[in-house]
PDB file of C-alpha atoms in Angstrom:
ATOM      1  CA  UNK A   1     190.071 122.280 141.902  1.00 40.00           C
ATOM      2  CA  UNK A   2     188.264 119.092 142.794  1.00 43.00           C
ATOM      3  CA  UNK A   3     189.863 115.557 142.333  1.00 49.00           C
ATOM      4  CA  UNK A   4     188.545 113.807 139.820  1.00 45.00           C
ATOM      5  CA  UNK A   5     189.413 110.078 139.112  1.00 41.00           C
ATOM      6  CA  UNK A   6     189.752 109.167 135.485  1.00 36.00           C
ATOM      7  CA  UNK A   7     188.917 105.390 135.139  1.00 44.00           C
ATOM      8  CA  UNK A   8     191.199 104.058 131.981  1.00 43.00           C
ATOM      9  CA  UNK A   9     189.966 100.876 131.772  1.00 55.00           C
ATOM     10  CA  UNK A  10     186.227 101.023 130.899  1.00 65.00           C
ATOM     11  CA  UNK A  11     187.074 102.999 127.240  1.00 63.00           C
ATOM     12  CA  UNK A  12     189.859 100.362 126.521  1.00 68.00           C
ATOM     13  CA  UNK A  13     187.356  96.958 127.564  1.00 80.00           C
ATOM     14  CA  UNK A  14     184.215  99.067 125.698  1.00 87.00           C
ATOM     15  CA  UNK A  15     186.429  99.408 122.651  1.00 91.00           C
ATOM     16  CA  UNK A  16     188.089  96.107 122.723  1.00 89.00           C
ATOM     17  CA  UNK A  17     184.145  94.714 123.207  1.00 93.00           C
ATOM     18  CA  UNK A  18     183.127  96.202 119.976  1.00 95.00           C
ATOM     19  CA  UNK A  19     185.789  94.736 117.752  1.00 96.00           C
ATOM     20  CA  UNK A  20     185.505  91.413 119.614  1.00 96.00           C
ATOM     21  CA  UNK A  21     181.286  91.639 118.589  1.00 97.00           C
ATOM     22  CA  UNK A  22     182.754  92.592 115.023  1.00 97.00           C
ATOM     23  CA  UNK A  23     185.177  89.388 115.165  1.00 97.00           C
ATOM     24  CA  UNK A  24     182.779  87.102 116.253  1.00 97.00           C
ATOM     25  CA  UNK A  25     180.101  87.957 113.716  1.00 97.00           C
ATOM     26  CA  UNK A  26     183.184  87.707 110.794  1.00 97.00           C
ATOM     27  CA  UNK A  27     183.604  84.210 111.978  1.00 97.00           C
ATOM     28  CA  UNK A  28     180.367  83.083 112.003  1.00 96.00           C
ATOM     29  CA  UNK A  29     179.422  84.208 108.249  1.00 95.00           C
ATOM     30  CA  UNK A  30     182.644  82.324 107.283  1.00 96.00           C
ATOM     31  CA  UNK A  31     182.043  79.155 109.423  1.00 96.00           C
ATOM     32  CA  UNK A  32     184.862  79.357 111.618  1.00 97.00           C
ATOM     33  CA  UNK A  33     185.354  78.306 115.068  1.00 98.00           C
ATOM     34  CA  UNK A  34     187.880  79.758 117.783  1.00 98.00           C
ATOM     35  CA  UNK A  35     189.664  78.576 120.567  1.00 98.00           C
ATOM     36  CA  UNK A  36     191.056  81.025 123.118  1.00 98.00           C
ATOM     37  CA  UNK A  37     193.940  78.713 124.373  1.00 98.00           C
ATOM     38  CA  UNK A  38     194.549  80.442 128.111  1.00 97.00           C
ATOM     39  CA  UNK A  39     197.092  78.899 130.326  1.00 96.00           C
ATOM     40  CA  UNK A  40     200.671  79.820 132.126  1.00 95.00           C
ATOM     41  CA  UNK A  41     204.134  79.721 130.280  1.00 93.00           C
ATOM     42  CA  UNK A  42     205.090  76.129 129.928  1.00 93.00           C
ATOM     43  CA  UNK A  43     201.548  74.571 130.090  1.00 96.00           C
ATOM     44  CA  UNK A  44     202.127  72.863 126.840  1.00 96.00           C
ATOM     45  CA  UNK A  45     199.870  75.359 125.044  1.00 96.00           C
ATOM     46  CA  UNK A  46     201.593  74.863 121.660  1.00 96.00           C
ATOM     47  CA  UNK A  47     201.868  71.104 121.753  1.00 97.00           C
ATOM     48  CA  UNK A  48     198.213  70.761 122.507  1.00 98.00           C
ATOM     49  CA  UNK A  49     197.172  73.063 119.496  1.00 98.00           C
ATOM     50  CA  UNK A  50     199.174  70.609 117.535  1.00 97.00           C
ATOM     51  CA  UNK A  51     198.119  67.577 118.267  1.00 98.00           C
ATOM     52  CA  UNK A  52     194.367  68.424 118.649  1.00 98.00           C
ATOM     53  CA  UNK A  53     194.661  70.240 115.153  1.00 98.00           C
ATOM     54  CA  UNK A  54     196.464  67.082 114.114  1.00 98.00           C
ATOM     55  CA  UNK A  55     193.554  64.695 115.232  1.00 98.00           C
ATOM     56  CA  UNK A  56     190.717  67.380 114.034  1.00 98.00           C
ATOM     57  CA  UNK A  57     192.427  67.192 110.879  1.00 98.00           C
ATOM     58  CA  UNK A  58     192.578  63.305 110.574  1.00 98.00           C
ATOM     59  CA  UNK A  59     189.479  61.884 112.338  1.00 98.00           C
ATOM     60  CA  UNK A  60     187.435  64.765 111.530  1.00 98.00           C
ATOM     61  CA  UNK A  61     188.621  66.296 108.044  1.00 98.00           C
ATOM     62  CA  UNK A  62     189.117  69.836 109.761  1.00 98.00           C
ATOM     63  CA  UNK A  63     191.261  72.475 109.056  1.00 97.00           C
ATOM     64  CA  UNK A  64     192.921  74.425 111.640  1.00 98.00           C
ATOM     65  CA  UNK A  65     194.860  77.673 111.926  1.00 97.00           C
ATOM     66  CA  UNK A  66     196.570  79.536 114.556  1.00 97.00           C
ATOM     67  CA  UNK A  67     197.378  83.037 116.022  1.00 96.00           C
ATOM     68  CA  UNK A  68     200.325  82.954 118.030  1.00 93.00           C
ATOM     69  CA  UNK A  69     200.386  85.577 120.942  1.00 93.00           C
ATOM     70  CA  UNK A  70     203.897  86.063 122.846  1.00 88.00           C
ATOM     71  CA  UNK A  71     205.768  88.751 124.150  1.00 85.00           C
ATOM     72  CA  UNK A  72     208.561  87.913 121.631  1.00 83.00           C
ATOM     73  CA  UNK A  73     209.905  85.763 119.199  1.00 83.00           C
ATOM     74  CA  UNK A  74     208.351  83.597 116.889  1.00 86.00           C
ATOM     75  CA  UNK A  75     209.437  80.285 117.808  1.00 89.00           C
ATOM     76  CA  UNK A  76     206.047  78.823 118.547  1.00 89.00           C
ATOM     77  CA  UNK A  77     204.534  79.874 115.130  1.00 91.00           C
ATOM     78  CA  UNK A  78     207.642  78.658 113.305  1.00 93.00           C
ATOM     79  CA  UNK A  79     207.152  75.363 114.837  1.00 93.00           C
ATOM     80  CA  UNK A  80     202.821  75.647 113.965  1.00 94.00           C
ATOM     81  CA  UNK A  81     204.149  75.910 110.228  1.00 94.00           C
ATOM     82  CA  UNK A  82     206.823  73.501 110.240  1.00 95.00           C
ATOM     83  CA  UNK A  83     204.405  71.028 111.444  1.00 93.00           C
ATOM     84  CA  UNK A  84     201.606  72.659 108.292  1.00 94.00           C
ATOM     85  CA  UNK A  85     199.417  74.810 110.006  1.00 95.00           C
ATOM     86  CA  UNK A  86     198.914  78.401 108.891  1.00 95.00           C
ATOM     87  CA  UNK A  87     200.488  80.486 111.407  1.00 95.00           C
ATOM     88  CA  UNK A  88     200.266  83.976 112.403  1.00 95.00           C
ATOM     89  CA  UNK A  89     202.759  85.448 115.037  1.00 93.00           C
ATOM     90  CA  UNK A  90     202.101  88.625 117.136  1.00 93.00           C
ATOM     91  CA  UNK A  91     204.326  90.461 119.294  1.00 90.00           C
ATOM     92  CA  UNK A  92     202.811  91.926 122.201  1.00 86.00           C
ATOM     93  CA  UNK A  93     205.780  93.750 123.155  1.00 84.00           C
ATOM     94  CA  UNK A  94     205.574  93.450 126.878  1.00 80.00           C
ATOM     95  CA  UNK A  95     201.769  93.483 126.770  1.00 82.00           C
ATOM     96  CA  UNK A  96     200.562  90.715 128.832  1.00 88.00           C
ATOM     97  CA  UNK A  97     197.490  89.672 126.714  1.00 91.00           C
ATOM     98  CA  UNK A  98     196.226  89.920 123.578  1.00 94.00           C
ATOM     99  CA  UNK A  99     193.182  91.947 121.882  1.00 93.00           C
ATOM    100  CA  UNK A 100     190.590  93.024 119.807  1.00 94.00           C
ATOM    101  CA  UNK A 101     192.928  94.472 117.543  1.00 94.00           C
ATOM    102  CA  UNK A 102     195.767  92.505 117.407  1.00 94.00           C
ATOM    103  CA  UNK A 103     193.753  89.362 116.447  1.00 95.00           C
ATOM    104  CA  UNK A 104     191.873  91.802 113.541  1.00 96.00           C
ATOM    105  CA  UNK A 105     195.238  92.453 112.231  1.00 95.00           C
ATOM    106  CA  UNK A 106     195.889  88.598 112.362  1.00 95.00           C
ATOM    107  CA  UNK A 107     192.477  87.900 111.042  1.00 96.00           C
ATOM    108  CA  UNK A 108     192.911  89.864 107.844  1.00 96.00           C
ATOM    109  CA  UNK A 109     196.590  88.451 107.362  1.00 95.00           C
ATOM    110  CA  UNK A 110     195.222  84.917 107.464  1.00 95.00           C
ATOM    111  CA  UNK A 111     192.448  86.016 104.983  1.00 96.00           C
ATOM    112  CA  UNK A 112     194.750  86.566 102.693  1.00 95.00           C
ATOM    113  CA  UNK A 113     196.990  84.080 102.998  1.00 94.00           C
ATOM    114  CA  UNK A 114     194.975  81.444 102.594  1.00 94.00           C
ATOM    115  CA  UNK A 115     190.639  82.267 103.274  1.00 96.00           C
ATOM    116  CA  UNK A 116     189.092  82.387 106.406  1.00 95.00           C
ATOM    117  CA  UNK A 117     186.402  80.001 104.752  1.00 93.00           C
ATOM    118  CA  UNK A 118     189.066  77.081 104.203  1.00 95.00           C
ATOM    119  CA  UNK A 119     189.732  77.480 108.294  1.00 97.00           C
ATOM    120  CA  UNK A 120     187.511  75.487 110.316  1.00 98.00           C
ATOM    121  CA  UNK A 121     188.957  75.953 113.075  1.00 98.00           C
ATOM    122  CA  UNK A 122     191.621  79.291 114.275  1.00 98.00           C
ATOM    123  CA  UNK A 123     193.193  78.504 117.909  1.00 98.00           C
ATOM    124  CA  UNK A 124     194.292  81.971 119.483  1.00 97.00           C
ATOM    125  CA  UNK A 125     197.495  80.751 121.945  1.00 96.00           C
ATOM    126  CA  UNK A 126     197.232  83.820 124.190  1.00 95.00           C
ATOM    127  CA  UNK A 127     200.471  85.041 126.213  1.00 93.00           C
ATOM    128  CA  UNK A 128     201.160  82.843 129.073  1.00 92.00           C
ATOM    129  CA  UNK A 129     199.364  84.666 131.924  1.00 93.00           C
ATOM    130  CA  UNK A 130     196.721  83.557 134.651  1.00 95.00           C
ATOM    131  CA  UNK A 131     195.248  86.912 135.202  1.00 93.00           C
ATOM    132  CA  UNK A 132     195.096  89.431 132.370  1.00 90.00           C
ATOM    133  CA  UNK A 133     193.599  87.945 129.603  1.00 93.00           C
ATOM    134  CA  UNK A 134     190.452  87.161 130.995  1.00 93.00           C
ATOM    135  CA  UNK A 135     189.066  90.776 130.470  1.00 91.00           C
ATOM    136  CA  UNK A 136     190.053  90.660 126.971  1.00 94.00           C
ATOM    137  CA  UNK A 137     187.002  89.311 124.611  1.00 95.00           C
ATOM    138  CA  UNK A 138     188.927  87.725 121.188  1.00 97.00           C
ATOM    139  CA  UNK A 139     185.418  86.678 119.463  1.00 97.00           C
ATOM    140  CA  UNK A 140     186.245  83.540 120.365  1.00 98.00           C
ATOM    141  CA  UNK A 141     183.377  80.299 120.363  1.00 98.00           C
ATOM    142  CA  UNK A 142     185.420  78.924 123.386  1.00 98.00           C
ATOM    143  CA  UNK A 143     187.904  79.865 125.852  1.00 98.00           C
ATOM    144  CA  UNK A 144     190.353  76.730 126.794  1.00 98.00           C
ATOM    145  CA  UNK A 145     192.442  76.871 130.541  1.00 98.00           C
ATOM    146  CA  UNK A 146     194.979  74.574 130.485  1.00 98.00           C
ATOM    147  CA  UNK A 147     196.588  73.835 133.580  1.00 98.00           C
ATOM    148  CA  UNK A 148     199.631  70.933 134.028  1.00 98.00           C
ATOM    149  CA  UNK A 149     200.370  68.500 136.941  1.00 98.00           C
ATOM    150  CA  UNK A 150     203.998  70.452 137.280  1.00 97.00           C
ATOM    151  CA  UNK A 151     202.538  73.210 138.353  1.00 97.00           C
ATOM    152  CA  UNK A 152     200.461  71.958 141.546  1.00 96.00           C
ATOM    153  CA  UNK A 153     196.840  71.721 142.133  1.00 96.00           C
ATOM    154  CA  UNK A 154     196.554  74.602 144.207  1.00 96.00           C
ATOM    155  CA  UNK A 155     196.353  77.203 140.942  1.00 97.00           C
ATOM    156  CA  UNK A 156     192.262  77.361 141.177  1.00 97.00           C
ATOM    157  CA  UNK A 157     192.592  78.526 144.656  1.00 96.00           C
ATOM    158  CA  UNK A 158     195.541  81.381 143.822  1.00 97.00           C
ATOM    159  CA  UNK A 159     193.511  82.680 140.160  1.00 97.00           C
ATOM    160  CA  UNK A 160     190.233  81.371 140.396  1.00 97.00           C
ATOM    161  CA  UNK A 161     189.179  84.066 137.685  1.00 97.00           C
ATOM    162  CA  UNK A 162     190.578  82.135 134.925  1.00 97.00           C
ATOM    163  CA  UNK A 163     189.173  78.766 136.222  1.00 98.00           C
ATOM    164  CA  UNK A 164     185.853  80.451 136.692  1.00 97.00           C
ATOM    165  CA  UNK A 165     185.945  81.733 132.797  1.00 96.00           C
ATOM    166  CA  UNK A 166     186.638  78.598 131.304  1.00 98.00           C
ATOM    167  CA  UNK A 167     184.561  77.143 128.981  1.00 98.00           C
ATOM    168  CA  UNK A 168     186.910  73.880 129.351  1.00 98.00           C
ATOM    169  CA  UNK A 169     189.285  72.985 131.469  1.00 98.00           C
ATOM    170  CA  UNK A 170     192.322  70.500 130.684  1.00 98.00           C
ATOM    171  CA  UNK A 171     195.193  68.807 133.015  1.00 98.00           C
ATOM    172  CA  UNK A 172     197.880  68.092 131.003  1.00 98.00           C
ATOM    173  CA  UNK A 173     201.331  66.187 131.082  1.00 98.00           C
ATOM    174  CA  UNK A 174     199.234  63.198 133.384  1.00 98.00           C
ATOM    175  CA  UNK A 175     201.883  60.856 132.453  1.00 97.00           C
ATOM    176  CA  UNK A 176     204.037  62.919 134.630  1.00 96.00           C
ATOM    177  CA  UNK A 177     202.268  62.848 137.414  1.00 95.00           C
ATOM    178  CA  UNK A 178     203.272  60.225 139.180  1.00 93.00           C
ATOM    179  CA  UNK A 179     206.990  62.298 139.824  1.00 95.00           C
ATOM    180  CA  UNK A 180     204.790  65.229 141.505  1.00 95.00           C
ATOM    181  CA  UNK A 181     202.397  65.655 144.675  1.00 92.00           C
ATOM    182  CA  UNK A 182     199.598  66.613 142.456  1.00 96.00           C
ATOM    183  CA  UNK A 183     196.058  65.956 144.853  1.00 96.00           C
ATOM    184  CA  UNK A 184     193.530  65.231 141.787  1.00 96.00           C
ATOM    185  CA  UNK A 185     190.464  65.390 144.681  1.00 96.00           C
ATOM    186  CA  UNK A 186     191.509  68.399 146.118  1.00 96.00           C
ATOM    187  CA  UNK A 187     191.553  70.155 142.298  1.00 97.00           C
ATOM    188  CA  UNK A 188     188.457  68.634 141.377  1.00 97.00           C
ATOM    189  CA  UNK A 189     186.704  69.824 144.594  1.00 97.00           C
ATOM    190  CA  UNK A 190     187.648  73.597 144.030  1.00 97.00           C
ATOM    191  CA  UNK A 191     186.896  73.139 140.395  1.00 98.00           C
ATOM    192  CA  UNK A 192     183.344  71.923 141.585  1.00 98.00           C
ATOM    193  CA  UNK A 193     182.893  75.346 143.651  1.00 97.00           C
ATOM    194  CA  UNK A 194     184.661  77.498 140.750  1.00 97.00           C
ATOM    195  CA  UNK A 195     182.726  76.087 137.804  1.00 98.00           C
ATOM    196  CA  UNK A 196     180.705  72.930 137.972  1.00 98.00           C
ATOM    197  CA  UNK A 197     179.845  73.270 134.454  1.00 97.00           C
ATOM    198  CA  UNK A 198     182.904  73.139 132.211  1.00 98.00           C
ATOM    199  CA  UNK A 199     184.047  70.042 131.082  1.00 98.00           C
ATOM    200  CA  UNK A 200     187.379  68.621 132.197  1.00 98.00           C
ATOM    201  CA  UNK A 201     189.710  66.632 130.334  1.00 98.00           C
ATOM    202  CA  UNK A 202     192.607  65.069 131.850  1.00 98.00           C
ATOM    203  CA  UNK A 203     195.506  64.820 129.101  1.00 98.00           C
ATOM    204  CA  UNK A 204     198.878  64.474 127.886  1.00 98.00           C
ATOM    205  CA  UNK A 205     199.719  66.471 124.599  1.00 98.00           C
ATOM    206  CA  UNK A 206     202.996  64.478 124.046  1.00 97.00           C
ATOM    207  CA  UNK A 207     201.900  61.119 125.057  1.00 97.00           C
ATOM    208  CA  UNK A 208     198.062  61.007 124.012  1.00 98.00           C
ATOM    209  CA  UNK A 209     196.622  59.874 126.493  1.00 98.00           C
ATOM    210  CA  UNK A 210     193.252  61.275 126.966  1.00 98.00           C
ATOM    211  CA  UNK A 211     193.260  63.093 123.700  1.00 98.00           C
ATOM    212  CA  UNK A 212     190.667  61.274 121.734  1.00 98.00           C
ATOM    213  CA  UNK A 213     187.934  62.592 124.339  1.00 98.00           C
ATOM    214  CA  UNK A 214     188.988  65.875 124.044  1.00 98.00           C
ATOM    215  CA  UNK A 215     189.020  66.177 120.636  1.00 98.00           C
ATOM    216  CA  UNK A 216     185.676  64.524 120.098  1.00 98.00           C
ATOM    217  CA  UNK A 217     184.115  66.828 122.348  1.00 98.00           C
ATOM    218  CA  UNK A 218     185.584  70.071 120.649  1.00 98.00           C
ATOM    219  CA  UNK A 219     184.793  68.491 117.310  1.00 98.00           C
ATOM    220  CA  UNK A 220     181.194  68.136 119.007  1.00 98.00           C
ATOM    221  CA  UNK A 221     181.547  72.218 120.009  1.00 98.00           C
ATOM    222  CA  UNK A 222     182.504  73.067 116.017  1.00 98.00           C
ATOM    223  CA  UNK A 223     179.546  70.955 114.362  1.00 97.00           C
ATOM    224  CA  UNK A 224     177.283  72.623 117.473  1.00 96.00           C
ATOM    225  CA  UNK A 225     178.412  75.838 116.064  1.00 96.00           C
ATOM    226  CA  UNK A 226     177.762  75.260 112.476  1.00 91.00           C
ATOM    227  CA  UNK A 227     174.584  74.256 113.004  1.00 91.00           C
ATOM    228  CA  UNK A 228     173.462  76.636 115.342  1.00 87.00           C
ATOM    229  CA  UNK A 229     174.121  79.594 112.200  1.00 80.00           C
ATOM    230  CA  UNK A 230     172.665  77.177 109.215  1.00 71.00           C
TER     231      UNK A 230
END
């Protein structure tokens, strides 16, 4: 009997591709804009859903949700509806990324909660990983990296995949920076090389400093959207 090799992964992305097509064309006949939040653990992914949503919300009238992705617990999504933001949790279970499905599942939950029409904007906080869920296509209008100064400026160089993917990279916790040997040149140069075109934003969640920029941009990115399907 010959070998044969059995490749897994092209019926699982193929699948996951289909639902992410059916995602993305839910969204855009209800108006709604997503924001695949990427990053390692302890980025600050969940403090800079909140206070962007917080400033979409107040300088631009918007109305955000979020999909919280871990492996378990809910603390993240308690703390998204403590602070008034619809929240849905999923439990990955070990799985290091989330997908098609699982956001589906989250997508019809927040229907009925409260209408995907009165959500301008749902961010998707994937699992804290800087290699798996690239492959995995949410539906999303934008894919976020967020890197911070603690954890060095050498991360482009060690998963330039998720760099490369980005359609907008952020530095957070900059107020810290001055307690770590973070080289803003030498991260800017490999950014150049890995993608020239993103926009970078150079931030702190907790203290606000460069937040306003951000958020005008992204608000820029939502109205873009809108207008692009009118």
């Amino acid at each position: 009997m010959s070998e044969r090799v059995i490749d897994l992964e092209k019926p699982i992305l193929s699948r996951n591709d289909r639902l992410a097509a059916q995602l993305r064309e839910r969204f855009r006949d209800t108006g709604t804009f997503v924001v695949n939040v990427l990053s390692s653990p302890g980025s600050g992914k969940s403090s800079m859903i909140l206070a962007t949503s917080a400033r979409l919300r107040d300088a631009y009238g918007l109305r955000s949700a979020v999909i919280e992705g871990d492996i378990a617990s809910d603390v993240d999504a308690q703390r998204m509806k403590a602070a008034g933001m619809p929240a849905i949790q999923i439990n990955t279970g070990g799985l290091c990324h989330l997908e098609g499905n699982m956001i589906g599942q989250a997508v019809e939950a927040l229907d009925g909660a409260v209408g995907l029409s009165k959500i301008d904007v749902i961010f998707i906080e994937n699992v804290g990983n800087l290699v798996c869920p690239v492959d995995f296509d949410l539906g999303e209008n934008l894919c976020v990296m967020i890197l911070s100064v603690p954890e060095g400026d050498d991360k482009p160089l060690k998963y330039p995949g998720i760099f490369q993917h980005a359609g907008a990279l952020l530095l957070n916790k900059v107020d810290v920076a001055p307690a770590f040997d973070f080289n803003r040149e030498g991260y800017n140069r490999i950014l150049d090389d890995l993608n020239p075109t993103a926009p970078r934003f150079e931030v702190s969640a907790t203290k606000g400093d460069g937040m306003d920029a951000w958020v005008s941009w992204l608000a820029e990115q939502v109205r873009g959207a809108r207008a692009s399907t009118a």
